[in-house]
Coordinates of C-alpha atoms in Angstrom, one line a residue:
Chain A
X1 CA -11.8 -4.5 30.3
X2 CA -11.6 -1.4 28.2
X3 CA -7.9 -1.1 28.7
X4 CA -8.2 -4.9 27.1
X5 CA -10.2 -3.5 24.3
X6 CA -7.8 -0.4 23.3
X7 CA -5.0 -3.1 23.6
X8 CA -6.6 -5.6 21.0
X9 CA -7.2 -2.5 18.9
X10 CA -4.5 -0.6 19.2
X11 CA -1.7 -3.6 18.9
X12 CA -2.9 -5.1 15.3
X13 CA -2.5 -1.9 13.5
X14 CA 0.5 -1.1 15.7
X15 CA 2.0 -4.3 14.7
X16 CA 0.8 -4.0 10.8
X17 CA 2.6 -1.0 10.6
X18 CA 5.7 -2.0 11.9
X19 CA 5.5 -5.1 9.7
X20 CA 4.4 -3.1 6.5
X21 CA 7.6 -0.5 7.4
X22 CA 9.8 -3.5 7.8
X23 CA 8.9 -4.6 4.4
X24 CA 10.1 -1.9 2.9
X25 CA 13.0 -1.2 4.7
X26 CA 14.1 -4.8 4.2
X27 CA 13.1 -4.5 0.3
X28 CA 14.9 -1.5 -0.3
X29 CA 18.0 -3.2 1.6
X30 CA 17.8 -6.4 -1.2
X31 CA 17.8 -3.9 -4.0
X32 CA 20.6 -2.1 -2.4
X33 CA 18.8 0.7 -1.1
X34 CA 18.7 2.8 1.9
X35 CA 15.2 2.7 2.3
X36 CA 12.7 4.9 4.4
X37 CA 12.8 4.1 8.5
X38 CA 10.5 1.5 9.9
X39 CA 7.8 3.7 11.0
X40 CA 7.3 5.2 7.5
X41 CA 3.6 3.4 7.1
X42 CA 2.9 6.0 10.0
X43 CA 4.3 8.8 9.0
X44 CA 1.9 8.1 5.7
X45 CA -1.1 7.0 7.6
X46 CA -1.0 10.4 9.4
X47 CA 0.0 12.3 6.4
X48 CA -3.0 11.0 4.4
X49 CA -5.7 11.8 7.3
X50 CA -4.6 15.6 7.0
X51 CA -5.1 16.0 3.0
X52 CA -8.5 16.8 1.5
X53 CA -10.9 13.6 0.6
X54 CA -12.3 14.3 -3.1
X55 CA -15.8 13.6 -4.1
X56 CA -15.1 11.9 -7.4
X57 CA -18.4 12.6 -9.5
X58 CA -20.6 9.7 -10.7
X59 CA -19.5 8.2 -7.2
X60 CA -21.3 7.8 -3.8
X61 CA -18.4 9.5 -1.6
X62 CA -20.2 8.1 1.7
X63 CA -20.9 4.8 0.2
X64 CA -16.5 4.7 -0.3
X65 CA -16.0 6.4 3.1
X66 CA -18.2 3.4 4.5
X67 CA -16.6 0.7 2.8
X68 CA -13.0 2.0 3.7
X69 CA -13.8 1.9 7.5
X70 CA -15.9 -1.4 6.9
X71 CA -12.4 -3.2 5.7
X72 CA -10.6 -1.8 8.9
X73 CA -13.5 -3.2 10.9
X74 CA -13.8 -6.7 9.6
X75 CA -9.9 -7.4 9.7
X76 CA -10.0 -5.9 13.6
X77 CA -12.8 -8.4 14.4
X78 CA -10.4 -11.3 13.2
X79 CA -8.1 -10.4 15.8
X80 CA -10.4 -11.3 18.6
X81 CA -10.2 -15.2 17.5
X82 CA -6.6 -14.9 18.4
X83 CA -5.7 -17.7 20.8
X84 CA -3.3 -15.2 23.0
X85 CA -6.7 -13.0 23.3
X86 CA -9.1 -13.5 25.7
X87 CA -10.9 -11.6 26.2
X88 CA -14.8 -12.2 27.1
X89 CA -14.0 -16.0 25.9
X90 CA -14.6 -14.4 22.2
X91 CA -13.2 -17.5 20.2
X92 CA -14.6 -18.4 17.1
X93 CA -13.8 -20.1 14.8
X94 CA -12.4 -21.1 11.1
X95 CA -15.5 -20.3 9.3
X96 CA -15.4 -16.8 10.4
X97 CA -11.9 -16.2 9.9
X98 CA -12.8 -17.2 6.5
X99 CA -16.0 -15.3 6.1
X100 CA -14.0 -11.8 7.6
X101 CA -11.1 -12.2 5.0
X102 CA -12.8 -12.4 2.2
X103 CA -15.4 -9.8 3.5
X104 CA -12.8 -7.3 3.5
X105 CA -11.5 -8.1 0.0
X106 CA -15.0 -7.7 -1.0
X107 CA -14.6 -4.1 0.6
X108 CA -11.8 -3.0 -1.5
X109 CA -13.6 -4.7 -4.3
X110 CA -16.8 -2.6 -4.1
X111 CA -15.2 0.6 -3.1
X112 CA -13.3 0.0 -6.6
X113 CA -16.7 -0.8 -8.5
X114 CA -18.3 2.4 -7.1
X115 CA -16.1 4.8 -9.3
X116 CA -16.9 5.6 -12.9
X117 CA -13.8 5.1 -14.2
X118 CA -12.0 2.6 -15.9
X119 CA -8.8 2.0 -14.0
X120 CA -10.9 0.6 -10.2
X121 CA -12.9 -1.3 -12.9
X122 CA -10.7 -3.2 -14.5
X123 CA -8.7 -3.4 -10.5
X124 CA -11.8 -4.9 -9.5
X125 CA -12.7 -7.3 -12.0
X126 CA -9.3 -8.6 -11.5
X127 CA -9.3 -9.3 -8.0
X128 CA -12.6 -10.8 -8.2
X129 CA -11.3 -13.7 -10.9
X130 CA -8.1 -14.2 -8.5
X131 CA -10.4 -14.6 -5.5
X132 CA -12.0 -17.5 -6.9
X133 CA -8.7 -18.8 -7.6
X134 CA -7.0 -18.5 -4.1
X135 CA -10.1 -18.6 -1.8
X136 CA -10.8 -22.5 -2.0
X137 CA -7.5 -23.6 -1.6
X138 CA -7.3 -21.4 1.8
X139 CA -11.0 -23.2 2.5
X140 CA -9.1 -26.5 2.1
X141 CA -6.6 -25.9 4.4
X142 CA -8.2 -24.3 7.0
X143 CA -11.4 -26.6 7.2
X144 CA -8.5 -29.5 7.5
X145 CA -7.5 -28.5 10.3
X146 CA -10.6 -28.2 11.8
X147 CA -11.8 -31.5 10.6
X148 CA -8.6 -33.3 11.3
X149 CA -8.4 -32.0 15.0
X150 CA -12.5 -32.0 15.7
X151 CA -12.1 -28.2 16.2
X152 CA -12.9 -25.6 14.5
X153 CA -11.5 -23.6 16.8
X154 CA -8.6 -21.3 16.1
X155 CA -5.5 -23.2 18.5
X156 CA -2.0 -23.1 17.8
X157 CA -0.6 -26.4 16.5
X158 CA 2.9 -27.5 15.4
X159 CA 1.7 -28.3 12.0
X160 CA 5.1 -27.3 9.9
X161 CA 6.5 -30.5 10.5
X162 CA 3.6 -32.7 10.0
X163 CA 2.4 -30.7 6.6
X164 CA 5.4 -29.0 5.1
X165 CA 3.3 -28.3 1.6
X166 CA 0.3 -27.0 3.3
X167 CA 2.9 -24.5 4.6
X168 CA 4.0 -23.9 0.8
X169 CA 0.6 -23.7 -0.5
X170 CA -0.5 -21.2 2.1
X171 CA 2.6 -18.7 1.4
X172 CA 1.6 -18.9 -2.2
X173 CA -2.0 -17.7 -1.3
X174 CA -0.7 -14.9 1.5
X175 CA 1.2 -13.8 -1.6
X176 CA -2.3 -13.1 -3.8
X177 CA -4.3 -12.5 -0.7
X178 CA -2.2 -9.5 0.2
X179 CA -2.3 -8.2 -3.6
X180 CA 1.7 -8.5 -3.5
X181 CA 4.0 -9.8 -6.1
X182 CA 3.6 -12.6 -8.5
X183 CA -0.3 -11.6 -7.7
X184 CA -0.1 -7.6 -7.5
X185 CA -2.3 -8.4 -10.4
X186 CA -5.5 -6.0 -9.4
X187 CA -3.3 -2.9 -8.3
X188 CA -0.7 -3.4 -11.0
X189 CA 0.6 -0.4 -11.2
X190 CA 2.4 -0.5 -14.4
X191 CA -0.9 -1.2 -16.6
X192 CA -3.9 0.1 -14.4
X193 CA -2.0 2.8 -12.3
X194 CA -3.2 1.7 -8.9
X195 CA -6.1 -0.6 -9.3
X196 CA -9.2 -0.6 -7.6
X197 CA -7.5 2.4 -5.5
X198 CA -7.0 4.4 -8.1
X199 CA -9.6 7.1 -7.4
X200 CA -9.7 7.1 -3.6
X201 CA -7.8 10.0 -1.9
X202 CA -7.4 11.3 1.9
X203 CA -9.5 9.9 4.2
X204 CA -10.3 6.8 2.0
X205 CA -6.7 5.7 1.1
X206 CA -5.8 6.2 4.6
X207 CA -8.2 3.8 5.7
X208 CA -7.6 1.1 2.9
X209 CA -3.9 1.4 3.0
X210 CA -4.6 1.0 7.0
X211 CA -6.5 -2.2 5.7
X212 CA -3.7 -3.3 3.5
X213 CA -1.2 -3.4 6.4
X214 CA -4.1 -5.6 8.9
X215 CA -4.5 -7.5 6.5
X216 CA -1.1 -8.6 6.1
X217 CA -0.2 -8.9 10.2
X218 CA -3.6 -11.2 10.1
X219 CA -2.4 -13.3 7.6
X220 CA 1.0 -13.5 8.7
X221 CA -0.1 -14.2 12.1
X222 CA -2.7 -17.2 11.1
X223 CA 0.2 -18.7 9.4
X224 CA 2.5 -18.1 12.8
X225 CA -0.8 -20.0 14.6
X226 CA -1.1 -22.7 12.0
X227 CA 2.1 -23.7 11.2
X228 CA 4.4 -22.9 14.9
X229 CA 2.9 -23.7 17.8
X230 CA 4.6 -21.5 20.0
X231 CA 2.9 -20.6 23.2
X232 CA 4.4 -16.9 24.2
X233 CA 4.5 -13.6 22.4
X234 CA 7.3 -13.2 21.7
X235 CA 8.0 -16.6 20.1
X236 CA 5.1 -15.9 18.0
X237 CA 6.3 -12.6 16.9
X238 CA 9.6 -14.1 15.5
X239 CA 8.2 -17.0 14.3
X240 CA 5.8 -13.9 12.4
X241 CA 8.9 -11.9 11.2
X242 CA 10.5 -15.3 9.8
X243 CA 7.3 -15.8 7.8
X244 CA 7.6 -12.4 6.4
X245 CA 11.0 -12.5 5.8
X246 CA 9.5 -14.9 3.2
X247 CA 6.9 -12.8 1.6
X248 CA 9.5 -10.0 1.3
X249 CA 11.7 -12.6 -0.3
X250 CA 9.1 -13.9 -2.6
X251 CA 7.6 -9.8 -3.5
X252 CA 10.9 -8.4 -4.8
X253 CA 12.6 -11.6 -6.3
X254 CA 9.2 -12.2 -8.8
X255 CA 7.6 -10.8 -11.7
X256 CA 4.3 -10.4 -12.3
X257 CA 1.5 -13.2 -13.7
X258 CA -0.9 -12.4 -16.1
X259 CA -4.3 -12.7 -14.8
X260 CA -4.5 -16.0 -16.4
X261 CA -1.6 -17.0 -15.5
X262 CA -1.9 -16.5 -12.0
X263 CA -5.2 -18.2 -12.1
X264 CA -3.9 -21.2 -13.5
X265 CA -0.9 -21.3 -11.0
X266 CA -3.2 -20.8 -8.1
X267 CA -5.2 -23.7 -9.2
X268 CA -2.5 -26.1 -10.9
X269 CA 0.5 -25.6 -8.2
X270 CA -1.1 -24.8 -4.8
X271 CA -4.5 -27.6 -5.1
X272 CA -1.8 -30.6 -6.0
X273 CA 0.5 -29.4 -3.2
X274 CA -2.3 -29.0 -0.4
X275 CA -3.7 -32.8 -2.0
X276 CA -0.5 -34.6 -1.8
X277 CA -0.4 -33.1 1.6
X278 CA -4.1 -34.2 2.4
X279 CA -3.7 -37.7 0.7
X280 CA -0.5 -38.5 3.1
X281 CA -2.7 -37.4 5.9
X282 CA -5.4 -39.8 5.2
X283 CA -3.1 -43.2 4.3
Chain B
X1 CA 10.6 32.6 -7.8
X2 CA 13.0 32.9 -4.7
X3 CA 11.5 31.3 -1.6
X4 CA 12.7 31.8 1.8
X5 CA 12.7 28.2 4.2
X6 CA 10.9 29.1 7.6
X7 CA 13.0 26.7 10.0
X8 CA 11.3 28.5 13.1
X9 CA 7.3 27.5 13.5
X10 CA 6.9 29.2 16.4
X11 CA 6.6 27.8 19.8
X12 CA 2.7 28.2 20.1
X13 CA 1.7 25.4 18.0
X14 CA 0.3 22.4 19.5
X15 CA 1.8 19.0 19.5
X16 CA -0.6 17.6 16.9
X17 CA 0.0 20.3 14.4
X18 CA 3.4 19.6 15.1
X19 CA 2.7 15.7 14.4
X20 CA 1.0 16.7 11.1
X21 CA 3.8 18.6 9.7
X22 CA 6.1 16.0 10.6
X23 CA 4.4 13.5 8.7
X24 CA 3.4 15.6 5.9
X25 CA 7.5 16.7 5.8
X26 CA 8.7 12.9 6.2
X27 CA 6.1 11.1 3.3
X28 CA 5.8 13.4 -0.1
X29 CA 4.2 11.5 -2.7
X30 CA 5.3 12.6 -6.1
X31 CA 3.1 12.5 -9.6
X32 CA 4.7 12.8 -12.6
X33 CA 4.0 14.1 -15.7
X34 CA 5.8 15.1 -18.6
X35 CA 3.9 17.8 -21.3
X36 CA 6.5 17.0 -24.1
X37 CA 10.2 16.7 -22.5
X38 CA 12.7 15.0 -24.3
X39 CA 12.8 12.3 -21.6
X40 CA 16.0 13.3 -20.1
X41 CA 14.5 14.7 -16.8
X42 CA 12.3 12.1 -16.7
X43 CA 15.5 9.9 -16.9
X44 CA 17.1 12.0 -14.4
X45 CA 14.3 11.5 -11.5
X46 CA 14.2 7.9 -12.2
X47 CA 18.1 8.2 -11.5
X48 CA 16.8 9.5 -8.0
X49 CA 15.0 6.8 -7.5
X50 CA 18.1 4.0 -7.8
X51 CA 19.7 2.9 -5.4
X52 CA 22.6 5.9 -6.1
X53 CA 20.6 8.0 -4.9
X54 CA 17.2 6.4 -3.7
X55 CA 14.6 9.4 -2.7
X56 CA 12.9 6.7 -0.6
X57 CA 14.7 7.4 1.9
X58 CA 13.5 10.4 2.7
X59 CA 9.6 8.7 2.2
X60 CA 9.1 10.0 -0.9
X61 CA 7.2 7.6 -3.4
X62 CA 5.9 8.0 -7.0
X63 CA 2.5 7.2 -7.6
X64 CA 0.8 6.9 -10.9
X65 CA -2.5 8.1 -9.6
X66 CA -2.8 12.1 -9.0
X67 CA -5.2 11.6 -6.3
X68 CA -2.6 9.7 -4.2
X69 CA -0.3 12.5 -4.9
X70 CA 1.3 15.7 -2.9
X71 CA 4.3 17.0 -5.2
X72 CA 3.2 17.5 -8.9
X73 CA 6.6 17.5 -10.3
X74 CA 6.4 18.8 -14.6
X75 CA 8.5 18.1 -17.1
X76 CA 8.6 19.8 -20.5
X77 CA 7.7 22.7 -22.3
X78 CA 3.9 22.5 -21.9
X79 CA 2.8 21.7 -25.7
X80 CA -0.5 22.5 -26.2
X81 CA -1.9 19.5 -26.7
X82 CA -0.8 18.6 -23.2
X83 CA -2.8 22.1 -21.8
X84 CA -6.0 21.3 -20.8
X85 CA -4.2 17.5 -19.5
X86 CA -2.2 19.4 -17.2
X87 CA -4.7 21.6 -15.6
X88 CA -6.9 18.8 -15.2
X89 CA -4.5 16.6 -13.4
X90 CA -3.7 19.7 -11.1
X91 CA -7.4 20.2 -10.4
X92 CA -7.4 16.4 -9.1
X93 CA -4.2 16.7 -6.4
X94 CA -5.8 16.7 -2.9
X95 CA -4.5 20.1 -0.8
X96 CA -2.7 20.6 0.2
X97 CA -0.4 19.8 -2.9
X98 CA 2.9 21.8 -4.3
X99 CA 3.8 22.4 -7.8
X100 CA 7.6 21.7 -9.3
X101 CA 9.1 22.9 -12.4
X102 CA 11.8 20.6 -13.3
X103 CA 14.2 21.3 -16.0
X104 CA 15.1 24.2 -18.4
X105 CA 12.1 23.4 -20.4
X106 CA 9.6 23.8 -18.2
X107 CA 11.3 26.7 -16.0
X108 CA 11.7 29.1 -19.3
X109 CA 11.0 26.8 -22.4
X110 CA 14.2 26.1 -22.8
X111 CA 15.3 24.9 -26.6
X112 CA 11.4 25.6 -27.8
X113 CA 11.6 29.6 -27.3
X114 CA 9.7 30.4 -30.6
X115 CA 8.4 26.9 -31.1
X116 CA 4.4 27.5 -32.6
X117 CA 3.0 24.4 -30.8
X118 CA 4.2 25.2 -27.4
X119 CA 2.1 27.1 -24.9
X120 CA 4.2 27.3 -21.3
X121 CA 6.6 27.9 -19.8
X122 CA 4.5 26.3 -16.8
X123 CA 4.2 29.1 -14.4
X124 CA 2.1 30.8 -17.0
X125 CA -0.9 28.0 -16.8
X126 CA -0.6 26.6 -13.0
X127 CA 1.0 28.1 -9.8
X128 CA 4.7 26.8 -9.8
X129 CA 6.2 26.8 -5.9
X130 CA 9.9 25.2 -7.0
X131 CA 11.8 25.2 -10.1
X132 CA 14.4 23.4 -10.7
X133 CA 16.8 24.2 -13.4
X134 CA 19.2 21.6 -15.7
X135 CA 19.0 20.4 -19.0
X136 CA 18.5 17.6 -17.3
X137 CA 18.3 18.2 -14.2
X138 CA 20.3 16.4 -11.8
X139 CA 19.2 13.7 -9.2
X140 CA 20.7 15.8 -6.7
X141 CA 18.6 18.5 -7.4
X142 CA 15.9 16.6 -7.9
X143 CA 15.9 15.5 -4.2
X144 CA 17.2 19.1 -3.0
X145 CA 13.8 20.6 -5.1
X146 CA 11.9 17.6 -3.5
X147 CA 12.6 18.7 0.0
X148 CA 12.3 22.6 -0.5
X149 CA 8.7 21.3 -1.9
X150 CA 8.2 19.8 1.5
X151 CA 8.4 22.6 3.1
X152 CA 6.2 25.2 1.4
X153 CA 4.1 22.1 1.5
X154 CA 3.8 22.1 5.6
X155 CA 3.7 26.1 5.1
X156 CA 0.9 25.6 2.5
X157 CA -1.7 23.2 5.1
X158 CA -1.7 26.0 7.7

């Protein structure tokens, strides 16, 4: 049982690593680069535990320390809706994927409103419009599949065939979920040096970073659950690293929106796509 | 100015300091800043950064925020408008953290010798640990002061 625990722990953030290591190595090899080795999210992870944590005045240094484990937490329950894990017949189901996902978004947001300056401000306020903008159309599709299937149960389903644009819609929103480009819009780093991050240090930036890279293998992996219906491991993982192969494709190949622009993309390109979808579903 | 690179640790530390200094060798995190250059080192270490050259691949990355930072790698003569800046910004590096000098200006003023507005060379407002010399300096030795930075970096954590 507690070998089962440290497994289902251990694993995600094993995985998100590797995944987060692959996309850099793979992004660096598409702009000709050598790029740093696979397991360079480690080396960082470690790196950043070992350097002092500053106490940024006008700011609530527990309150950030809090948040930052908070957004490791929430992701790591996810992972217990898993089908493959089964631990204590934990399934749950759409609603709380939902609910966890946002809740750690809502971490990184806070974390960013806590500081007095202006950079995390402006990070945050960002993110916040874009969550409006990409939450309800990942409501849509996951509430679908409950609906459709009288389940609201996480289960693997061969769904790419059946709903080729949900498929599209839902890489567009992994795309601003995971802050990556055409969405890096609340970290750009080019306007508002590193977003709602900005201010965090050591301990902190460990964590979130740690968050960044979960957050990523989770939505990578819903979409592997959604959309493939493969039954083993390690189907799933390469039906995962395909997926990613995408959002690599789709990070270094794009520009960056405007804030507005990205809202109005969100909501004019991914909606239509997920209602043609639905509409040929009903008839 | 000269410093000598301890290859030997000793055998007495422990696997996890070991582990630390690994990491903290294999992922320097570079800010930036330039207190007046011309822009041709600053040129030079986005040269680094191409694909040429690509200091990636030895982990590092450059970060716009100071507090992300390890390696606080100057550019320039420091002006003296830029003073109280740059002693600010090297207040808000985490430790450990290591200080380079990069180019002729900010080694020994370079060009601006008797220039009234300028206040450095650097080592004369923050501890430098590397300098790097050029006018600019070269990628190579960009990545060559990067890596000697490294490693008074692991000396500096303990």
């Amino acid at each position: 049982m507690i070998m089962s625990i440290i497994e289902i722990l251990f694993i995600p953030i094993f995985l998100g690593f590797v995944y987060e290591g692959i996309l850099r190595k793979v992004a660096a090899r598409m702009q000709n680069r050598v790029g740093p080795p696979i397991w360079q999210p480690l080396l960082d992870f470690i790196k950043l535990l070992s350097k002092e944590s500053f106490e940024v005045i006008g700011s609530h240094h527990f309150l950030i320390s809090f948040l930052s484990i908070l957004a490791v937490a929430s992701l790591l329950v996810i992972v217990f809706t898993f089908p493959f894990v089964s631990l204590l017949n934990f399934r749950w189901d759409f609603i709380l994927v939902i609910y966890l996902l946002v809740f750690s978004t809502a971490c990184f947001i806070l974390a960013g409103f806590s500081f007095p300056s202006p950079y995390p401000l402006i990070g945050s306020t960002r993110e916040i419009t874009l969550l409006l903008a990409y939450e309800l159309p990942l409501i849509i599709i996951l509430l679908f599949f409950g609906m459709s299937y009288y389940s609201l149960l996480l289960l693997p389903e061969n769904l790419i065939v059946s709903f080729p644009l949900f498929f599209t819609a839902f890489l567009l929103i992994t795309q601003a979920k995971l802050g990556y480009q055409p969405f890096n819009i609340g970290e750009a780093e080019q306007e508002i040096v590193a977003g709602y991050l900005t201010e965090c240090s050591g301990f902190e930036l460990a964590m979130f970073n740690l968050a960044k890279s979960l957050r990523m293998f989770i939505m990578i992996s819903l979409a592997s659950i959604l959309f493939f219906n493969f039954k083993n491991i390690v189907a799933f993982v390469l039906s995962s690293l395909i997926i990613l192969f995408f959002v690599i494709l789709l990070r270094v190949t794009l520009a960056r929106f405007r804030i507005d622009q990205g809202f109005k993309f969100l909501w004019l390109v991914s909606i239509p796509l997920i209602l043609i979808d639905l509409i040929r579903a009903m008839l | 100015m000269l410093h000598v690179i301890v290859d030997d640790y000793g055998d007495d530390l422990k696997i996890a300091e070991k582990i630390r200094k690994y990491c903290q060798r294999k992922s320097p995190w570079i800010f930036h800043f330039d207190t007046g250059s011309c822009n041709g080192c600053d040129i030079e270490l986005l040269a680094a950064m191409s694909p040429k050259y690509d200091f990636e691949r030895f982990g590092c990355l450059l970060k716009g925020s100071p507090r992300h930072a390890d390696i606080f790698l100057v550019t320039g003569p420091v002006t003296r408008k830029c003073k109280d800046r740059l002693v600010n910004l090297y207040e808000q590096i985490p430790e450990p953290k290591v200080v380079i000098a990069m180019g002729a200006c900010a080694v020994s003023k370079g060009i601006f010798q008797n220039a009234y507005g300028v206040c450095g060379p650097l080592d004369k407002i923050i501890p430098v640990d590397v300098y790097i010399s050029g006018c600019p300096a070269k990628p190579e030795a960009i990545i060559d002061g990067i890596r000697k930075g490294v490693e008074i970096l692991t000396r500096k954590s303990g």
